[in-house]
Coordinates of C-alpha atoms and ligand atoms in Angstrom, one line a residue:
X1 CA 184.3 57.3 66.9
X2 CA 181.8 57.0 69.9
X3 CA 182.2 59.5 73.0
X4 CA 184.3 58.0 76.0
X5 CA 183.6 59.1 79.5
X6 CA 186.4 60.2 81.3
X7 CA 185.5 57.7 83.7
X8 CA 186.7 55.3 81.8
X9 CA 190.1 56.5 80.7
X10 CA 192.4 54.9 83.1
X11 CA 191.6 51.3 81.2
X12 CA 192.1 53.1 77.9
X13 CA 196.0 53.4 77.9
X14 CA 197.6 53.2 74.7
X15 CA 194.2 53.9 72.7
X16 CA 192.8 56.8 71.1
X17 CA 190.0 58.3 72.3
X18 CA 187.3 60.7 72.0
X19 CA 185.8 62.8 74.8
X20 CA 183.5 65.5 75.4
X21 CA 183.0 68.0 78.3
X22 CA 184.1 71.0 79.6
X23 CA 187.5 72.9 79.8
X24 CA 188.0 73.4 83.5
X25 CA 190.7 75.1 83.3
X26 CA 193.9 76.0 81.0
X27 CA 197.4 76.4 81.9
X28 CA 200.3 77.1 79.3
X29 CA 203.5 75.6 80.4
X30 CA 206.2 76.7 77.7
X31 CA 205.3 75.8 74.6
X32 CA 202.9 72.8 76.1
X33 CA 199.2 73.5 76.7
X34 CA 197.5 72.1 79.4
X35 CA 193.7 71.6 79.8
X36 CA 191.5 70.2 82.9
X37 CA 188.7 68.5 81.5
X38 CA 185.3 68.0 83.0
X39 CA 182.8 66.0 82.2
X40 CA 179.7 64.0 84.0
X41 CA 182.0 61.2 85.3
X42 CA 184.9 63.4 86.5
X43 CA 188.5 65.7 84.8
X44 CA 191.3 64.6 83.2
X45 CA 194.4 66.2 82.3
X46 CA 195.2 67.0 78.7
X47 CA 197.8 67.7 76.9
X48 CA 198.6 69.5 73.5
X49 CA 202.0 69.8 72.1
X50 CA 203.3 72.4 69.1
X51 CA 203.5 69.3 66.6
X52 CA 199.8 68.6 66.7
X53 CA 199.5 72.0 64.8
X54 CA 195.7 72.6 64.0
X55 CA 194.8 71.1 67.5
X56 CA 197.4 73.3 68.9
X57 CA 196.0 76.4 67.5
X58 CA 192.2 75.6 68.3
X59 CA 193.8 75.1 72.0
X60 CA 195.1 78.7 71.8
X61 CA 191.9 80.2 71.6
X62 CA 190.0 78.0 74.3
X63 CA 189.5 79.4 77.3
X64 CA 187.7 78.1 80.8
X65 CA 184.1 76.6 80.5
X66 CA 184.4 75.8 76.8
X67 CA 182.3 72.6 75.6
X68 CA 184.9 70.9 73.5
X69 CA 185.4 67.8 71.7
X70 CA 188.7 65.9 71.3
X71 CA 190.5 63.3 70.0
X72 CA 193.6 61.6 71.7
X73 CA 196.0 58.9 72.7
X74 CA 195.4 57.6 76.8
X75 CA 199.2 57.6 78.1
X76 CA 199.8 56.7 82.0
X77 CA 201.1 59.3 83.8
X78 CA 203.5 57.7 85.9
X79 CA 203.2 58.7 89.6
X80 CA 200.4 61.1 88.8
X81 CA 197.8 58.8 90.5
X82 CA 199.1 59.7 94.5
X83 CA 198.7 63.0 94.3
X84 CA 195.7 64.0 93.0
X85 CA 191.9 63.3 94.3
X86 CA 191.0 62.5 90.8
X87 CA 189.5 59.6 89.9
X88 CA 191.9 60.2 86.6
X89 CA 195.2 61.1 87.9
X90 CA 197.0 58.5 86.7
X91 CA 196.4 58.9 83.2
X92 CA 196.3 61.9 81.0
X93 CA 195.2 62.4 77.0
X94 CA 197.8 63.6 74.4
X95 CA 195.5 65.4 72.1
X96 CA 195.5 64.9 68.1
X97 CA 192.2 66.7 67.5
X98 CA 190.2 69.7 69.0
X99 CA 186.9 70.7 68.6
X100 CA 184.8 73.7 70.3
X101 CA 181.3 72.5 70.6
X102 CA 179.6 75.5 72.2
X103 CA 181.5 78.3 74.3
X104 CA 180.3 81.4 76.7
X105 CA 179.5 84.6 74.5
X106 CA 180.5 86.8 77.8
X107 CA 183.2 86.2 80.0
X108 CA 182.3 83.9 82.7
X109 CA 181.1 85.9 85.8
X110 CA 182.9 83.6 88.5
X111 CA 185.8 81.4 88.1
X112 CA 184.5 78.1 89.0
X113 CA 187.9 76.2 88.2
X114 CA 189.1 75.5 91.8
X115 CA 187.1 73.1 93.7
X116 CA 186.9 74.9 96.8
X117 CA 185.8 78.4 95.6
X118 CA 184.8 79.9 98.7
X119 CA 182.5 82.7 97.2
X120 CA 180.0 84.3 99.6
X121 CA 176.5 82.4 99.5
X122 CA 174.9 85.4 97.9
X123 CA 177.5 85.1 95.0
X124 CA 177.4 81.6 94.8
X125 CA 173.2 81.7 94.0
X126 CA 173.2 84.5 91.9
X127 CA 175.2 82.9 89.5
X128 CA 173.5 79.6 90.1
X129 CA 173.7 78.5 86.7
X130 CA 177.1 78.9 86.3
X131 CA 178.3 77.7 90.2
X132 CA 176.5 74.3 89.7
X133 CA 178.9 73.1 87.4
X134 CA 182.0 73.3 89.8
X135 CA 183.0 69.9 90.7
X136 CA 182.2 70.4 94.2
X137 CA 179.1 71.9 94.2
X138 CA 177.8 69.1 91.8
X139 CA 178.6 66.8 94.4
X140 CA 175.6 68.0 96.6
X141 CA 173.4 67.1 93.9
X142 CA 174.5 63.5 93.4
X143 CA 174.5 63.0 97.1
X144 CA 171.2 64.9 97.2
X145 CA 169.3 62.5 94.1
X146 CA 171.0 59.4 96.0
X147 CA 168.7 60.5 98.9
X148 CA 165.7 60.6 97.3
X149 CA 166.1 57.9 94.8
X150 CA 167.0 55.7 98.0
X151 CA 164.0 57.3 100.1
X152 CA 161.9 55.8 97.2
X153 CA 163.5 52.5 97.0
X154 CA 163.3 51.5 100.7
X155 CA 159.5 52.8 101.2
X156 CA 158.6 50.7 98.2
X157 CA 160.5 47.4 99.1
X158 CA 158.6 47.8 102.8
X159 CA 155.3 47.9 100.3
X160 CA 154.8 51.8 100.7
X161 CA 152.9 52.7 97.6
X162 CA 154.2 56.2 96.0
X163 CA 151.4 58.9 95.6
X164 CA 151.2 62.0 94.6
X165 CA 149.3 64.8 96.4
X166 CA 147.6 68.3 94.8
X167 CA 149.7 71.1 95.7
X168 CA 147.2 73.6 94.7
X169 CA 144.3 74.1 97.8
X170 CA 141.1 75.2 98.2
X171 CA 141.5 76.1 101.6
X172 CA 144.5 76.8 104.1
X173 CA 143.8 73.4 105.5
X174 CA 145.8 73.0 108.4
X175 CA 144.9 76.9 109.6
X176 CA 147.8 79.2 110.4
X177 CA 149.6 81.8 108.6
X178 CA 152.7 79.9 106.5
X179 CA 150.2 79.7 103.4
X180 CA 150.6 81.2 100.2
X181 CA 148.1 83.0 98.2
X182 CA 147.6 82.0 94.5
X183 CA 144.7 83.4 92.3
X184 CA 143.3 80.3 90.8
X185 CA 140.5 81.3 87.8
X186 CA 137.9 83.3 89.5
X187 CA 138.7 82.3 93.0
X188 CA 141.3 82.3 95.7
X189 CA 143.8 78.7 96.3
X190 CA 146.0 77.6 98.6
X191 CA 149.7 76.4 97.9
X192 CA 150.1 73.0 100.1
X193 CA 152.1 73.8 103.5
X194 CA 152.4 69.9 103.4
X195 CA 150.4 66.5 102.0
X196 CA 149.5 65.9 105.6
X197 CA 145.3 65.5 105.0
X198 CA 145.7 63.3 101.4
X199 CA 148.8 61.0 102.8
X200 CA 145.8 60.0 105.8
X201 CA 143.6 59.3 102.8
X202 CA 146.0 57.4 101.1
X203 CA 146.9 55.4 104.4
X204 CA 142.6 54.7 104.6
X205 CA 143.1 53.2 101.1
X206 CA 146.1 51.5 100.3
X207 CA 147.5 51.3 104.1
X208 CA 151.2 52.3 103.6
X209 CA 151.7 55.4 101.2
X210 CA 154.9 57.7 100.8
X211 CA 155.6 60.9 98.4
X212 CA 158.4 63.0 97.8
X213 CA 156.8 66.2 97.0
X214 CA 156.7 69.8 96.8
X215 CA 156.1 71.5 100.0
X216 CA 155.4 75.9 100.5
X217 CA 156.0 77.8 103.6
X218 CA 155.4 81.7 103.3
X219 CA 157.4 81.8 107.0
X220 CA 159.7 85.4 106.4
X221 CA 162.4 82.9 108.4
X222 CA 166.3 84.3 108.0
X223 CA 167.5 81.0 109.0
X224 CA 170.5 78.3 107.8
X225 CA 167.6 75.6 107.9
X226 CA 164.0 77.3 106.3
X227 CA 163.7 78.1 102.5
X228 CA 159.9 78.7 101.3
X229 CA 159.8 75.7 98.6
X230 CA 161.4 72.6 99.9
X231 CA 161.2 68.8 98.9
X232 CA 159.4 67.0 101.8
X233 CA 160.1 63.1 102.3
X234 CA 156.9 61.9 103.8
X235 CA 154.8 58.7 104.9
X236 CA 151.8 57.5 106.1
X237 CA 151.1 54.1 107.2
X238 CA 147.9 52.2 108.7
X239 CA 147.1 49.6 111.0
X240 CA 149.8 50.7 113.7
X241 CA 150.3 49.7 117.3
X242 CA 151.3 53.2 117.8
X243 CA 153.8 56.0 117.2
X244 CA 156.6 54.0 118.2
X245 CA 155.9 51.8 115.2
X246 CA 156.2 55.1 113.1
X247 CA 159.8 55.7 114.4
X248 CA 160.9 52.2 114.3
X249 CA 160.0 52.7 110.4
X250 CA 161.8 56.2 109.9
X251 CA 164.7 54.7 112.0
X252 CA 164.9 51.9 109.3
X253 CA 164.6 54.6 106.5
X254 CA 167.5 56.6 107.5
X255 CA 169.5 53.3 108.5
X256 CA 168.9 52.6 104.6
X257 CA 169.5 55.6 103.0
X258 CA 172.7 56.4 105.0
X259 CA 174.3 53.1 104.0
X260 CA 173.2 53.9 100.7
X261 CA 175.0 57.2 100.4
X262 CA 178.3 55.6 102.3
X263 CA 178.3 52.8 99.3
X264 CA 177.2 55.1 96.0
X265 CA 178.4 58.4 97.0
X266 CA 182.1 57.7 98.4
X267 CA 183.7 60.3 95.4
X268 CA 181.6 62.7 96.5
X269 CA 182.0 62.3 100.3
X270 CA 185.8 62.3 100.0
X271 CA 185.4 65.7 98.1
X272 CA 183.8 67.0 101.5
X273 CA 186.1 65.4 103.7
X274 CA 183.2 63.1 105.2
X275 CA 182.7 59.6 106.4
X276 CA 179.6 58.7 107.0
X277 CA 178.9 55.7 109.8
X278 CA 176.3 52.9 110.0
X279 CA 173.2 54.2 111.7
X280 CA 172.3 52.5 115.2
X281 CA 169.5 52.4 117.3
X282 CA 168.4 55.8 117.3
X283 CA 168.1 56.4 120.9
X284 CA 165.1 58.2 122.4
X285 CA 164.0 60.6 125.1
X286 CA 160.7 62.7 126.3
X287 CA 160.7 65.8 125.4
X288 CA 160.7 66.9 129.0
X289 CA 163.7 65.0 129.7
X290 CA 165.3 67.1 126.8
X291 CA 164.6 70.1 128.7
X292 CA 165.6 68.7 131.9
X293 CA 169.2 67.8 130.6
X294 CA 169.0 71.7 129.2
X295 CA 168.7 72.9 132.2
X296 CA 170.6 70.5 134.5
X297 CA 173.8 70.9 132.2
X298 CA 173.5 73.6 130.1
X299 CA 171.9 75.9 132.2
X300 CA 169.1 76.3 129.7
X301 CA 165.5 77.0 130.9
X302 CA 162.4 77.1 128.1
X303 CA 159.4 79.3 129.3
X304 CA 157.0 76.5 128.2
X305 CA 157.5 72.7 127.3
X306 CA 159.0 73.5 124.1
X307 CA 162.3 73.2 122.6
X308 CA 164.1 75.8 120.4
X309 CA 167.0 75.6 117.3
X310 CA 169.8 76.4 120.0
X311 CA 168.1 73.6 122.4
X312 CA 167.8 71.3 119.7
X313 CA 171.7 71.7 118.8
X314 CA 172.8 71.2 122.3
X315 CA 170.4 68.2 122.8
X316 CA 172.6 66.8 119.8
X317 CA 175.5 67.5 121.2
X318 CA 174.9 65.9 124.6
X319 CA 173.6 63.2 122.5
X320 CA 176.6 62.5 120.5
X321 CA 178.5 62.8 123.7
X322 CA 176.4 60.2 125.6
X323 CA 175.2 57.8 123.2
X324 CA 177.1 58.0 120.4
X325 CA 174.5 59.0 117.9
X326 CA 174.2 61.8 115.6
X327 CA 170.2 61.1 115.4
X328 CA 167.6 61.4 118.6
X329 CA 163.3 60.9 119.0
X330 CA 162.6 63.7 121.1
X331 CA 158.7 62.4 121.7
X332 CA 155.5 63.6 123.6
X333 CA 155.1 66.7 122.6
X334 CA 152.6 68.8 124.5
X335 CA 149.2 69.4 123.1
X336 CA 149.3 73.1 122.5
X337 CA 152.3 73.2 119.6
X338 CA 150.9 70.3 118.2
X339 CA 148.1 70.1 115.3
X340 CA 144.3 68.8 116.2
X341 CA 145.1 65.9 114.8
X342 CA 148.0 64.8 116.6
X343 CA 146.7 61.7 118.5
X344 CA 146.7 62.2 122.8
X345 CA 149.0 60.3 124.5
X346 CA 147.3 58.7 128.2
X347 CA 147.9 61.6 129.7
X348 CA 146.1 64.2 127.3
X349 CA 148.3 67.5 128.0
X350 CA 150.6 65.3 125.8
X351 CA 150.6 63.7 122.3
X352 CA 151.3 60.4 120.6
X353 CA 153.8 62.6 118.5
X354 CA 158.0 63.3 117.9
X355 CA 160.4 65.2 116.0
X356 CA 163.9 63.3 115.2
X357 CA 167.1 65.5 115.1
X358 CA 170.0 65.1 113.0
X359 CA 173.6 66.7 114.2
X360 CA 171.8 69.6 115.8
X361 CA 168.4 69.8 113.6
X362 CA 165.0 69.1 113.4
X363 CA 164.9 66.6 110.4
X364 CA 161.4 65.1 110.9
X365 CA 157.9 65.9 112.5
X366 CA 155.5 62.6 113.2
X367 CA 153.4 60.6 115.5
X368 CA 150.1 59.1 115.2
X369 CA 146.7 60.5 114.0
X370 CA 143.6 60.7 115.7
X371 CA 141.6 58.2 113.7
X372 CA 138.5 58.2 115.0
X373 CA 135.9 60.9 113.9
X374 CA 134.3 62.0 116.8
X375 CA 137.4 62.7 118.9
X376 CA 138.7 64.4 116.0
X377 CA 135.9 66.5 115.7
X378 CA 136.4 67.2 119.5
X379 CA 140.1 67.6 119.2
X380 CA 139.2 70.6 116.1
X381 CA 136.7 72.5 118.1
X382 CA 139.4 72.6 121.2
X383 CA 142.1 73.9 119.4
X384 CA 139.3 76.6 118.9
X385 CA 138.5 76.4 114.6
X386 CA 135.7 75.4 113.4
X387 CA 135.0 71.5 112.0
X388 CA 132.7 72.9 108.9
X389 CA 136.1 74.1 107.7
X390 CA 137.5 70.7 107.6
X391 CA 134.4 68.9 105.9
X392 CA 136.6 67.2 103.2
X393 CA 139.0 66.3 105.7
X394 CA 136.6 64.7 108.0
X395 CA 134.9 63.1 105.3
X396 CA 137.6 60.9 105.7
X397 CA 136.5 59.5 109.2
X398 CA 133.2 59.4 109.4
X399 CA 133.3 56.5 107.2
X400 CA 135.8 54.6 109.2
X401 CA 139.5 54.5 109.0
X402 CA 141.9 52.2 110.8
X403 CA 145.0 53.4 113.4
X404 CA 147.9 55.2 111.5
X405 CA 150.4 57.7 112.0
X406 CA 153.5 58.8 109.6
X407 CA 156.3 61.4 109.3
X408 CA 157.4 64.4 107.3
X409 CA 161.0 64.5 106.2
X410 CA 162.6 67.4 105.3
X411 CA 165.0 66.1 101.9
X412 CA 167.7 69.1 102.2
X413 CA 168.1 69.1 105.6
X414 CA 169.4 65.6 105.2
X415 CA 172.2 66.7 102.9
X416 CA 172.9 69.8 104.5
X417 CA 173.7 68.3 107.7
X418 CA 175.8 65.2 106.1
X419 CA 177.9 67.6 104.5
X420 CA 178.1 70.3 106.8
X421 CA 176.7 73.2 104.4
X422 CA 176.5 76.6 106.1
X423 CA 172.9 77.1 104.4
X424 CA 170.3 74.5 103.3
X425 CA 170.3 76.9 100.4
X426 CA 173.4 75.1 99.6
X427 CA 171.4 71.8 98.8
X428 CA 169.0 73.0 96.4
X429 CA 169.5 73.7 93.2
X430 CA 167.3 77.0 92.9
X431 CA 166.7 77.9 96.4
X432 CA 163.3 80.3 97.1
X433 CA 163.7 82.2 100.2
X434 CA 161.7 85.9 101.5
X435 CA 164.3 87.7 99.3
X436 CA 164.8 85.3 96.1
X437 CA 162.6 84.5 93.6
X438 CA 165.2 83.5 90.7
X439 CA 167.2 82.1 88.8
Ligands
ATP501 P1 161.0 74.0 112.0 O1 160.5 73.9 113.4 O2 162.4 73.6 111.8 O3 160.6 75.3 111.4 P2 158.6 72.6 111.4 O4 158.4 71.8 112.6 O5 157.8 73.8 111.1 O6 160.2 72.9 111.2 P3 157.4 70.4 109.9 O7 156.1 71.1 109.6 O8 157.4 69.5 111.1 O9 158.5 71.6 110.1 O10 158.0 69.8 108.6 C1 158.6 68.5 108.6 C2 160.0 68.6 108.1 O11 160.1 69.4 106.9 C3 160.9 69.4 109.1 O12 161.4 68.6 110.1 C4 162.0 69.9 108.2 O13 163.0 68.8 108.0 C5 161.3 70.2 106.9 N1 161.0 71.6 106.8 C6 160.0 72.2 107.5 N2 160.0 73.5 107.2 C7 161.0 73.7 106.3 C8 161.5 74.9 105.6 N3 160.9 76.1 105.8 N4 162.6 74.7 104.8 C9 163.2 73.5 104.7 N5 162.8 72.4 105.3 C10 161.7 72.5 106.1
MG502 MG1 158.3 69.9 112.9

C-alpha cells in the first residue's frame, strides 16, 4: 500500500489507509488510545481500540516523537471540523496496524507537543533540532522558503539573471571592522560582509543580476534584528534613470512576494494569528524630514543626520498612523554614514541612496552607484582609504560601465517582522550570533 499524506485524509473516508510521520502526542482515554499524528502536510487524530490487539499493544509502548507507520480506516468525525485549527479535524483514522519506524533512544529534552510552547529563546535554540519540528515553529520555515523562492521568481520574470558571488575574500573590501578572519592556505581571507563589488560587475555584464546569498558580519550586536550569518536578498540593475528606479523595483518585489505569502502560506499565517494586506505605494520621505517629524512629535533629537533603531520604529509608527503603510523609503542619506561608492545626490553632503523600513525596521540598504571611475576614485581617496586597495574593484570602471544602482535585502528580517518574532533568531534555522556557534 503506498504512503498517504495526511493532507489528504479528509477525501479518504471510508478507505483504508497508510500514513507515516510522527506521534505528536498520546493520550489514553479508558481503554481507547489516542495519538496526534504529524507529518509534512499537517496531524490527524488516531484512534486505537482494545479489539485491534497487536496494534493496540505496539500503541502501548509509543510514546511522543515516535516515527511510526500505520494502517487504517478514514471515518468522519462528525462535528470535529469547527473546533480544531487543523486542516484534519473532521476526520480521524481507526487504526488496524502499527508500526515504529525509528524512535528517540533518550527521552525527549523538551516537549514539543503543544503548538504554542513558550520556552525561553535560549531553550528553544539549544535544542534546535528537536524544536524545529513543532508545528508552529515549522511554520517560519515554510513562510520563510516562500520568501525566497518568490524573491527568485519575481527578479527572474523582470529578466534579473541569478548569480552567485565568492564568499571567501582577499581583502576586507569595503574597509571597516564587521570582517571575519579565515586562514585560507598560506595566507589570510576575508569572509564577504556582502556581494556589493561582484553584483556591480554583474550589473556591467548582464545589466540586471540578483543573488540570495550568504552574508558575514563579525558586529558583537546583542540585538532582536543582527545575527553574524544571515541570507541577504540583493540586486543590481544597470541602465537606470536613478535611485528612484531602484525603489520603484524593490517596491514591486515586496508588492510580489507579500501577495505571494498571503496566497501560499494562509495555514501557516492563521497559526500566528496574521493577515497579511496587499502592499501599496510605499510612501516616501527625506531622511531629514524623518528627523524632523522625530523631533516635532516625539520629541526626539539625533546629534547628527542619522537615524537610530528607536527612531526607525517610531518613524514606522507615525507612518502606519499617517499613511497607512507598514513599509517607508527614508532616502538621501548624508555622505559621511554612507560607503564611497554611494552615488552624490545635487547637493553633494547627500547621496543618491535609501534604506526602506518594515513595521519598525531597517529591511533594506540601496541607492545608486557611482559609475564613473574617476569620481569614484575621488569619492575613495575622500572617505580617506587608499584606491590601490580597491584595484580589482576599480578595474571595473576604468573600462566603462553604464548607470546602476541596487539594494540589499535582509531575508529574516522579512519573516521576523511578518510574524512578529521576538528574535530574528527565531527565522533561522541555525542562528550564529557572538555567543553561538552550534547546533
Ligand atoms: P543595521 O543598521 O540594521 O545594522 P546595516 O545598515 O548595517 O543594518 P546593510 O549593510 O544595509 O545593513 O545590509 C542590508 C540589509 O541586510 C539590512 O537592511 C538588513 O535587512 C540585513 N542585515 C544587515 N545586517 C544584518 C545582521 N547583522 N543580521 C541580520 N540581517 C542583517
Ligand atoms: Mg543598511
Amino acid at each position: 500500500m503506498e504512503r498517504v499524506l495526511i493532507e489528504k485524509t479528509p477525501n479518504l473516508v471510508g478507505k483504508i489507509v497508510k500514513l507515516k510521520g510522527w506521534v505528536n502526542i498520546r493520550r489514553d482515554h479508558g481503554k481507547l488510545i489516542f495519538i496526534d499524528l504529524r507529518d509534512r502536510t499537517g496531524k490527524i487524530q488516531m484512534v486505537i481500540i482494545p479489539d485491534k490487539e497487536e496494534a493496540y499493544k505496539a500503541a502501548k509502548e509509543i510514546r511522543n516523537e515516535y516515527i511510526i507507520e500505520v494502517e487504517g480506516l478514514v471515518k468522519a468525525r462528525p462535528g470535529g471540523a469547527k473546533n480544531e485549527k487543523s486542516n484534519t479535524g473532521g476526520v480521524e483514522i481507526e487504526v488496524e496496524k502499527l508500526f515504529v519506524i525509528s524512535k528517540p533512544e533518550v527521552e525527549m529534552p523538551v516537549n514539543i507537543s503543544e503548538d504554542n510552547m513558550n520556552l525561553q529563546l535560549e531553550t528553544l535554540l539549544d535544542n534546535r533540532t528537536i524544536t524545529l519540528r513543532n508545528e508552529k515553529v515549522k511554520a517560519i520555515f515554510k513562510i520563510y522558503s516562500e520568501i525566497i523562492s518568490a524573491y527568485s521568481r519575481f527578479m527572474k520574470s523582470e529578466s534579473f539573471v541569478e548569480i552567485k558571488t565568492p564568499k571567501i575574500l582577499s581583502s576586507a573590501t569595503e574597509g571597516g571592522a564587521n570582517f571575519f578572519k579565515i586562514k585560507y592556505f598560506d595566507q589570510d581571507a576575508y569572509l564577504a560582509q556582502s556581494p556589493q563589488f561582484y553584483k556591480q560587475a554583474g550589473a556591467a555584464i548582464f545589466e540586471r543580476v540578483f543573488e540570495v546569498g550568504s552574508v558575514f558580519r563579525a558586529e558583537p550586536h546583542y540585538t532582536t534584528r543582527h545575527v553574524n550569518e544571515y541570507i541577504g536578498l540583493d540586486a543590481e540593475m544597470a541602465f537606470i534613470d536613478g535611485f528612484e528606479d531602484v525603489m520603484d523595483e524593490l517596491e514591486k518585489v515586496m508588492q510580489y512576494v507579500l501577495s505571494e505569502i498571503a496566497k501560499n502560506c494562509s495555514r501557516e499565517l492563521e497559526m500566528y494569528g496574521v493577515e497579511i494586506f496587499p502592499v501599496e505605494k510605499i510612501p516616501k520621505m527625506k531622511l531629514t524630514e524623518a528627523l524632523d517629524i522625530l523631533d516635532k512629535e516625539y520629541g526626539k533629537k539625533m546629534e547628527e543626520v542619522d537615524i537610530d533603531a528607536e527612531g526607525e520604529r517610531l518613524i514606522c509608527e507615525w507612518v502606519k498612523k499617517n499613511h497607512q503603510s507598514d513599509f517607508v523609503f527614508l532616502t538621501h542619506y548624508p555622505t559621511s554614514i554612507r560607503p564611497f561608492y554611494s552615488m552624490p545626490s545635487s547637493d553633494p553632503q547627500y547621496t543618491e541612496t535609501f534604506d526602506l523600513l518594515f513595521m519598525g525596521v531597517e529591511i533594506a540598504s540601496g541607492g545608486q552607484r557611482i559609475h564613473d571611475y574617476n569620481q569614484l576614485v575621488a569619492s575613495i581617496k575622500k572617505k580617506g582609504l587608499d584606491p590601490e586597495q580597491f584595484n580589482d574593484y576599480l578595474d571595473i570602471f576604468k573600462y566603462g560601465v553604464p548607470p546602476h544602482g541596487g539594494w540589499g535585502l535582509g531575508s529574516e528580517r522579512i519573516v521576523q517582522k511578518i510574524l512578529a518574532l521576538g528574535s530574528i533568531k527565531e527565522a533561522i534555522l541555525f542562528p550564529r550570533d557572538v555567543k553561538r556557534l552550534t547546533p
